[in-house]
Tab-separated table of N, CA and C in Angstrom:
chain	number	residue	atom	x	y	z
G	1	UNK	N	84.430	105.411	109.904
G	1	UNK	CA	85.863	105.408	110.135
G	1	UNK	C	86.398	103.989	110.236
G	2	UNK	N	85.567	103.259	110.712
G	2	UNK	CA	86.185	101.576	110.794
G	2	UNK	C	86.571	100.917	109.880
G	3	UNK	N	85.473	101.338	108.477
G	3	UNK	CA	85.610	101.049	107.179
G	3	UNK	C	86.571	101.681	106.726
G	4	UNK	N	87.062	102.538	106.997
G	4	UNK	CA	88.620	103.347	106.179
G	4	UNK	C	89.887	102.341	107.062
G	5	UNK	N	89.536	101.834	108.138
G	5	UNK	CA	90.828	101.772	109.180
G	5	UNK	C	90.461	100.120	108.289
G	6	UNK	N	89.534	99.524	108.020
G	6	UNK	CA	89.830	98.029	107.463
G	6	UNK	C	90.403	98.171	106.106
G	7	UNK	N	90.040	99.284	105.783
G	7	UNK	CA	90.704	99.264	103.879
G	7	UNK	C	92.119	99.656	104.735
G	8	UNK	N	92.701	100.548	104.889
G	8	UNK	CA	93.680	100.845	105.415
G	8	UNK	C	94.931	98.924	105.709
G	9	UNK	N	94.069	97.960	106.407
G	9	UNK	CA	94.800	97.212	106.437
G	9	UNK	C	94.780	96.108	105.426
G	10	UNK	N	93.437	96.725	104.534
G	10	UNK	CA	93.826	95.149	102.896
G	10	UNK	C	94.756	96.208	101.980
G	11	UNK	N	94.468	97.436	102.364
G	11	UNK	CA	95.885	98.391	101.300
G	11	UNK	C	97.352	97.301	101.638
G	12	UNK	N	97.284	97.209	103.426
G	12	UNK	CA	99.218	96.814	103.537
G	12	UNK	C	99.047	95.457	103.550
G	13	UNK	N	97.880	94.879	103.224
G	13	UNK	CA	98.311	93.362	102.855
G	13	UNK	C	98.225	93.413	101.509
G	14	UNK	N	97.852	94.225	100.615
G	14	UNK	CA	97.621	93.880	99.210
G	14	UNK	C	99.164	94.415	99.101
G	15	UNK	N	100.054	95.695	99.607
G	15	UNK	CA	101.250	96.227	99.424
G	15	UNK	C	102.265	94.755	99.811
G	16	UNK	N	101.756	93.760	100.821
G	16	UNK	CA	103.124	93.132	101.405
G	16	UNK	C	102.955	91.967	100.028
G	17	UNK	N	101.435	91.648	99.590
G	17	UNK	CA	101.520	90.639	98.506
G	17	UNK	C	102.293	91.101	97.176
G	18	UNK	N	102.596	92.205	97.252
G	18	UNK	CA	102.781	93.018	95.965
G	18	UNK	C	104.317	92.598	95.570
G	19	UNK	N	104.771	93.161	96.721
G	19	UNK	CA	105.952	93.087	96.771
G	19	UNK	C	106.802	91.090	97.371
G	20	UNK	N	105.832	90.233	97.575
G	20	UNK	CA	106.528	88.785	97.910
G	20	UNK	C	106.385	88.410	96.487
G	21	UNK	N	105.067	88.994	95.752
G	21	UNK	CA	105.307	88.556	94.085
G	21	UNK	C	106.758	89.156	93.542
G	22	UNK	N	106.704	90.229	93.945
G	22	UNK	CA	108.381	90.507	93.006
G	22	UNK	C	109.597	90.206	93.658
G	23	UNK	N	109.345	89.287	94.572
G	23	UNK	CA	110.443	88.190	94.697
G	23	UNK	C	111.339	89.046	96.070
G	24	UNK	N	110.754	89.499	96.634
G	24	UNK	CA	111.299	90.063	97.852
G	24	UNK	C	111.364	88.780	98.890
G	25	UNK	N	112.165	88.979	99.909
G	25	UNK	CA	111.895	88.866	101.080
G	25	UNK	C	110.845	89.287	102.506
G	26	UNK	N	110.410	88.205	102.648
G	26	UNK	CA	109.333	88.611	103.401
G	26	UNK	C	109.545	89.446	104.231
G	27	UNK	N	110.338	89.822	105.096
G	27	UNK	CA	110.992	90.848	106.621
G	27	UNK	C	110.956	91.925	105.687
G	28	UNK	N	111.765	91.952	104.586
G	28	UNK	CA	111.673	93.204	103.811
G	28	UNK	C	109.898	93.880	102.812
G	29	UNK	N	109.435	92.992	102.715
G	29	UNK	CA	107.671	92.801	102.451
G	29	UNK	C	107.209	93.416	103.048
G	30	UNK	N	107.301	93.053	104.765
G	30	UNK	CA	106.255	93.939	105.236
G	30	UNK	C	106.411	95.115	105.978
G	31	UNK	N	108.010	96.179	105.673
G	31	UNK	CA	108.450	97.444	106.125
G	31	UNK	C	107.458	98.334	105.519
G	32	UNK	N	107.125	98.701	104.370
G	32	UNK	CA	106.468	99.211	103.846
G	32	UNK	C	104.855	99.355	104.050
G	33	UNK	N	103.969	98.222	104.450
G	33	UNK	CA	102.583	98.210	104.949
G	33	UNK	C	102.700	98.751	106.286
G	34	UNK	N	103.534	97.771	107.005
G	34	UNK	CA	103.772	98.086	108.315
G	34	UNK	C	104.271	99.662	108.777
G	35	UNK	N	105.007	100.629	108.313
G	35	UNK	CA	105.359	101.961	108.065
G	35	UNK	C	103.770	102.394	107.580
G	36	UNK	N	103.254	102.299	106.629
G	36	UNK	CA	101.396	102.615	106.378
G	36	UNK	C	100.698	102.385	107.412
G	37	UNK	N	100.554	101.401	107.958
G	37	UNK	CA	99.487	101.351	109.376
G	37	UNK	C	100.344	101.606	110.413
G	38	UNK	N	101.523	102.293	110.541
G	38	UNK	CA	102.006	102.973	111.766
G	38	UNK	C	101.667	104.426	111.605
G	39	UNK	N	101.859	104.689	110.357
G	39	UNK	CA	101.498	106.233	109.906
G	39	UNK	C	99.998	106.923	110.311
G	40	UNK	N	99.342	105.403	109.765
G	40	UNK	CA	97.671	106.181	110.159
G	40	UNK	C	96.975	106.035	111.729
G	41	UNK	N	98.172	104.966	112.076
G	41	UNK	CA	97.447	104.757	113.330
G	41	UNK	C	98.236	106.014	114.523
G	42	UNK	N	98.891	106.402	114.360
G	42	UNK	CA	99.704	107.121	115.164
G	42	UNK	C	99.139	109.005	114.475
G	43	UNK	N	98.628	108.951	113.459
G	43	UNK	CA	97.699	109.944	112.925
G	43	UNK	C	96.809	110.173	113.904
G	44	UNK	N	95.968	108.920	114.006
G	44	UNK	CA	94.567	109.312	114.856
G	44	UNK	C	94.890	109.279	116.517
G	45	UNK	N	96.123	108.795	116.787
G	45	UNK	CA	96.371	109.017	118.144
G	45	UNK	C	97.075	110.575	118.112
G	46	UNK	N	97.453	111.077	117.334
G	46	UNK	CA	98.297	112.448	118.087
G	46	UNK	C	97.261	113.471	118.202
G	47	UNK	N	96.012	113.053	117.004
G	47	UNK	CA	95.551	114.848	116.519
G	47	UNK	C	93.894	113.730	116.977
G	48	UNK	N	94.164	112.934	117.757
G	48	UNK	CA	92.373	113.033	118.520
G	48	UNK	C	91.280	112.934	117.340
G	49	UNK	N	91.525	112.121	115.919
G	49	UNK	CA	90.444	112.093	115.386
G	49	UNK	C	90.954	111.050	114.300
G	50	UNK	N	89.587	110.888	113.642
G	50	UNK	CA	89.943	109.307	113.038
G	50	UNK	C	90.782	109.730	111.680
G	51	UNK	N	91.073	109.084	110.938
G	51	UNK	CA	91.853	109.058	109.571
G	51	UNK	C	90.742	110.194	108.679
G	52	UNK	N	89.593	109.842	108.882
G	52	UNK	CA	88.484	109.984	107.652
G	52	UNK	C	88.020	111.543	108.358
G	53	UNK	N	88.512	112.170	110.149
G	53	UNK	CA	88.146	113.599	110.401
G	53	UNK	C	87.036	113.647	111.340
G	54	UNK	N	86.717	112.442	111.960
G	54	UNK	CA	85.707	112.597	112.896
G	54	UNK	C	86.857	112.651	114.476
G	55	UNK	N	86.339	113.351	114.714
G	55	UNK	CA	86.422	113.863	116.393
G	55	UNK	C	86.295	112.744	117.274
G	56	UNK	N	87.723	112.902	118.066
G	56	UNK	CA	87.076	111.808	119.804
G	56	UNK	C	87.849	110.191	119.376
G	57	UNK	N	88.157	110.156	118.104
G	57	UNK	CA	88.923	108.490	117.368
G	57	UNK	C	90.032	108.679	117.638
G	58	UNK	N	90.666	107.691	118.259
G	58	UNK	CA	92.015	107.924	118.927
G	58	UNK	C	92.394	106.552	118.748
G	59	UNK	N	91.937	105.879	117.428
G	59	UNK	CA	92.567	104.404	116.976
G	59	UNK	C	92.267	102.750	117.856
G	60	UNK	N	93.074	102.354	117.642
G	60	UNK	CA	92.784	101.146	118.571
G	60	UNK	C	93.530	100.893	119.947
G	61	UNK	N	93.708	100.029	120.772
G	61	UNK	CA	93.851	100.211	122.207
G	61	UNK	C	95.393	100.265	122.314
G	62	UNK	N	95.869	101.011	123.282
G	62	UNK	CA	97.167	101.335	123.451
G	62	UNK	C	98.164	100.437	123.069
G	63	UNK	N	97.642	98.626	123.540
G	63	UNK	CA	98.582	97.441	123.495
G	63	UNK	C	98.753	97.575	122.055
G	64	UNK	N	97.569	97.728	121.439
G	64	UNK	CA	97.973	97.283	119.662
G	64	UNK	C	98.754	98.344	118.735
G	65	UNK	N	98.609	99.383	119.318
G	65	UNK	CA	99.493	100.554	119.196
G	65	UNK	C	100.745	100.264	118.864
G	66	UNK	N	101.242	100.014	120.619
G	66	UNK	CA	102.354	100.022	120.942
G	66	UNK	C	103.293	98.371	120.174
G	67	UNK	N	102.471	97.486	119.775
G	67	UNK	CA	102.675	96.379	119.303
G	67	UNK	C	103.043	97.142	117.458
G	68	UNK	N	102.334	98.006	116.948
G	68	UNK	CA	102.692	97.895	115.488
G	68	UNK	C	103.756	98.754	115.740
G	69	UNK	N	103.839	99.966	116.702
G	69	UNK	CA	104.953	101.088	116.570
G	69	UNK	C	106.326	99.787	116.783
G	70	UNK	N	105.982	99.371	117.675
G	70	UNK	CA	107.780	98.111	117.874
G	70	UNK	C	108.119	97.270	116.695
G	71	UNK	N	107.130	96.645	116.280
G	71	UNK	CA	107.006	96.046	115.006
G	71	UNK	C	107.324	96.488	113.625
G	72	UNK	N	106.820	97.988	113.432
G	72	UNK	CA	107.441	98.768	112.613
G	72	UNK	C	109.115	99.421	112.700
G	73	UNK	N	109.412	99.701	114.128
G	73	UNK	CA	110.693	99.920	114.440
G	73	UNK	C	111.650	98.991	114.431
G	74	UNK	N	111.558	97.533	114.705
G	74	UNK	CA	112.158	96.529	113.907
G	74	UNK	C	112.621	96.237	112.731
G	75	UNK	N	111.435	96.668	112.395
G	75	UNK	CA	111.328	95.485	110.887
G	75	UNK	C	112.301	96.919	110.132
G	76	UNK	N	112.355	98.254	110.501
G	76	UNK	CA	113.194	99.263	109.913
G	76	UNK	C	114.404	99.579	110.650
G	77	UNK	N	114.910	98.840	111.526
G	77	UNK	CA	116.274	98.581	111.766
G	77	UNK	C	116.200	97.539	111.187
G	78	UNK	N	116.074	96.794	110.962
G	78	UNK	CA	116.628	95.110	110.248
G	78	UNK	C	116.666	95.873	108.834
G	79	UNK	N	116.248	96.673	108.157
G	79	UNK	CA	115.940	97.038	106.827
G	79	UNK	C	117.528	97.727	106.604
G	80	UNK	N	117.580	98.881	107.539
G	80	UNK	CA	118.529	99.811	107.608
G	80	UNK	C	120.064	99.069	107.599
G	81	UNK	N	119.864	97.981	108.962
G	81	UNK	CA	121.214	97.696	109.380
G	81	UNK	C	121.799	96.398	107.842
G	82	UNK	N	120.417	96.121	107.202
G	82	UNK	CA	120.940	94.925	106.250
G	82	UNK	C	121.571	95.799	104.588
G	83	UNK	N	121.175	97.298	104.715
G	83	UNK	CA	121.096	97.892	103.597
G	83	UNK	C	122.468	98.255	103.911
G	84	UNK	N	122.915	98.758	105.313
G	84	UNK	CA	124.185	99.367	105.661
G	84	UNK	C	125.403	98.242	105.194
G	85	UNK	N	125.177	97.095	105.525
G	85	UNK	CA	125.932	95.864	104.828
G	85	UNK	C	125.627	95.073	104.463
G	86	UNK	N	125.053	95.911	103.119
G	86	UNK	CA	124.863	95.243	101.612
G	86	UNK	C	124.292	93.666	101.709
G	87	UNK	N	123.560	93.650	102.740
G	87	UNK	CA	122.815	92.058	102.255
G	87	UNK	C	121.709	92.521	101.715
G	88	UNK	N	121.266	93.683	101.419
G	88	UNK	CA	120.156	93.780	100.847
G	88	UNK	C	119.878	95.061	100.664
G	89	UNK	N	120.311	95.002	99.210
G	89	UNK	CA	119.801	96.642	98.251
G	89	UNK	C	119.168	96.541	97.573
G	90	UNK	N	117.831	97.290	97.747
G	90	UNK	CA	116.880	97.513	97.323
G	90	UNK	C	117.229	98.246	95.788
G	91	UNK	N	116.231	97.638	95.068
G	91	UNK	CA	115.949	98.163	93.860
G	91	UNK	C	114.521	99.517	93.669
G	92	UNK	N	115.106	100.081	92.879
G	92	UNK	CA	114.467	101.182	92.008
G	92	UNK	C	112.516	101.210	92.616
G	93	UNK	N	112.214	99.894	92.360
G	93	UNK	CA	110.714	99.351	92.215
G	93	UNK	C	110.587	99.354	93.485
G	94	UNK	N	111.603	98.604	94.236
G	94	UNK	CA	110.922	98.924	96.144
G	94	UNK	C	110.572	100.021	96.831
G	95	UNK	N	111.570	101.406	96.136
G	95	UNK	CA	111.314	101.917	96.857
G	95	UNK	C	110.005	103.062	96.350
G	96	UNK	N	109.414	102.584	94.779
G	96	UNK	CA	108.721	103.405	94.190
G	96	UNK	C	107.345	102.740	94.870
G	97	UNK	N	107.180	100.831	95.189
G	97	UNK	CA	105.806	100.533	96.061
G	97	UNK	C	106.046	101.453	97.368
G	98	UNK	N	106.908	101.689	98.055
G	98	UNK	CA	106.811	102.177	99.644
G	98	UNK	C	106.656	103.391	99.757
G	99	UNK	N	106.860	104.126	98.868
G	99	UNK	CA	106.304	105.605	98.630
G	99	UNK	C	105.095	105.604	98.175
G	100	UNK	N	104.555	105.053	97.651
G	100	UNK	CA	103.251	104.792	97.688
G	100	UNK	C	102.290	103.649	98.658
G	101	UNK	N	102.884	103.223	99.160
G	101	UNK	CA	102.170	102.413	100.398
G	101	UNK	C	102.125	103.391	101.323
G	102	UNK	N	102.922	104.594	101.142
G	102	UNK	CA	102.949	105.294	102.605
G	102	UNK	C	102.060	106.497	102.234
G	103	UNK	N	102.556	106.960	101.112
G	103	UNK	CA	101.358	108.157	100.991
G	103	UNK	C	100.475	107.935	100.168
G	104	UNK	N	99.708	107.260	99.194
G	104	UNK	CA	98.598	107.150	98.753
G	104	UNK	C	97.376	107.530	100.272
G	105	UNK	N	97.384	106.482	101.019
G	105	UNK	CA	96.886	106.426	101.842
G	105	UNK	C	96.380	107.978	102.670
G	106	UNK	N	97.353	108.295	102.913
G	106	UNK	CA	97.683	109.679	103.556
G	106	UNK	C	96.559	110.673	102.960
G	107	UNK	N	97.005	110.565	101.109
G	107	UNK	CA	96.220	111.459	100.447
G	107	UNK	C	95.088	111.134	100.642
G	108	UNK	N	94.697	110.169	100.595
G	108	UNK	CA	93.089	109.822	100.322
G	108	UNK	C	92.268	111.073	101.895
C-alpha cells in the first residue's frame, strides 16, 4: 500500500508539471493533484482501509491530513473565487487534465 500511496504522489507531481508546461499558473497547477491526494487520502480515512483494499490503513497522521484537506480547500476557493471574476478561465484542456488527475487514480 505505501507503494500505491508514493505513485499516488509522482501521479500529482507529474499532473502539477503537466499542466506549468502548458503555461498555467502555478496556484492554479496544483488544484488538480492536490484535489487527487485529498481524494485518496480521505478514501483510506473514511472506509478504514488502504487505497489498494487492505484493512486497518487509515493513511497518514491526522496533522498531514488535515494540512492537505486545508490546502486543497484553498487552493479551490482561490480557483472558484478567480473563475467567478474572470481573472482566470480555464480552458477546455484544464479541465480535461483534472478529470483525469482525479479519477484515473480512483479507477486504478
Amino acid at each position: 500500500s505505501g507503494y500505491f500511496d508514493i505513485g499516488m504522489l509522482y501521479w500529482s507531481l507529474g499532473g502539477a508539471t503537466l499542466l506549468l508546461q502548458m503555461k498555467y499558473n502555478a496556484v492554479y497547477a496544483l488544484v488538480p493533484p492536490m484535489t487527487s491526494l485529498a481524494i485518496g487520502v480521505f478514501y483510506s480515512m473514511i472506509f478504514q482501509k488502504s487505497l489498494t483494499g487492505i484493512p486497518g490503513i487509515t493513511g497518514p497522521p491526522l496533522m498531514q491530513r488535515l494540512l492537505i484537506l486545508a490546502t486543497s480547500i484553498v487552493l479551490l476557493m482561490n480557483m472558484i473565487y478567480c473563475e467567478v471574476k474572470k481573472t482566470f478561465v480555464a480552458q477546455a484542456e484544464y479541465w480535461y487534465v483534472s478529470a483525469g488527475m482525479i479519477v484515473i487514480p480512483q479507477a486504478v
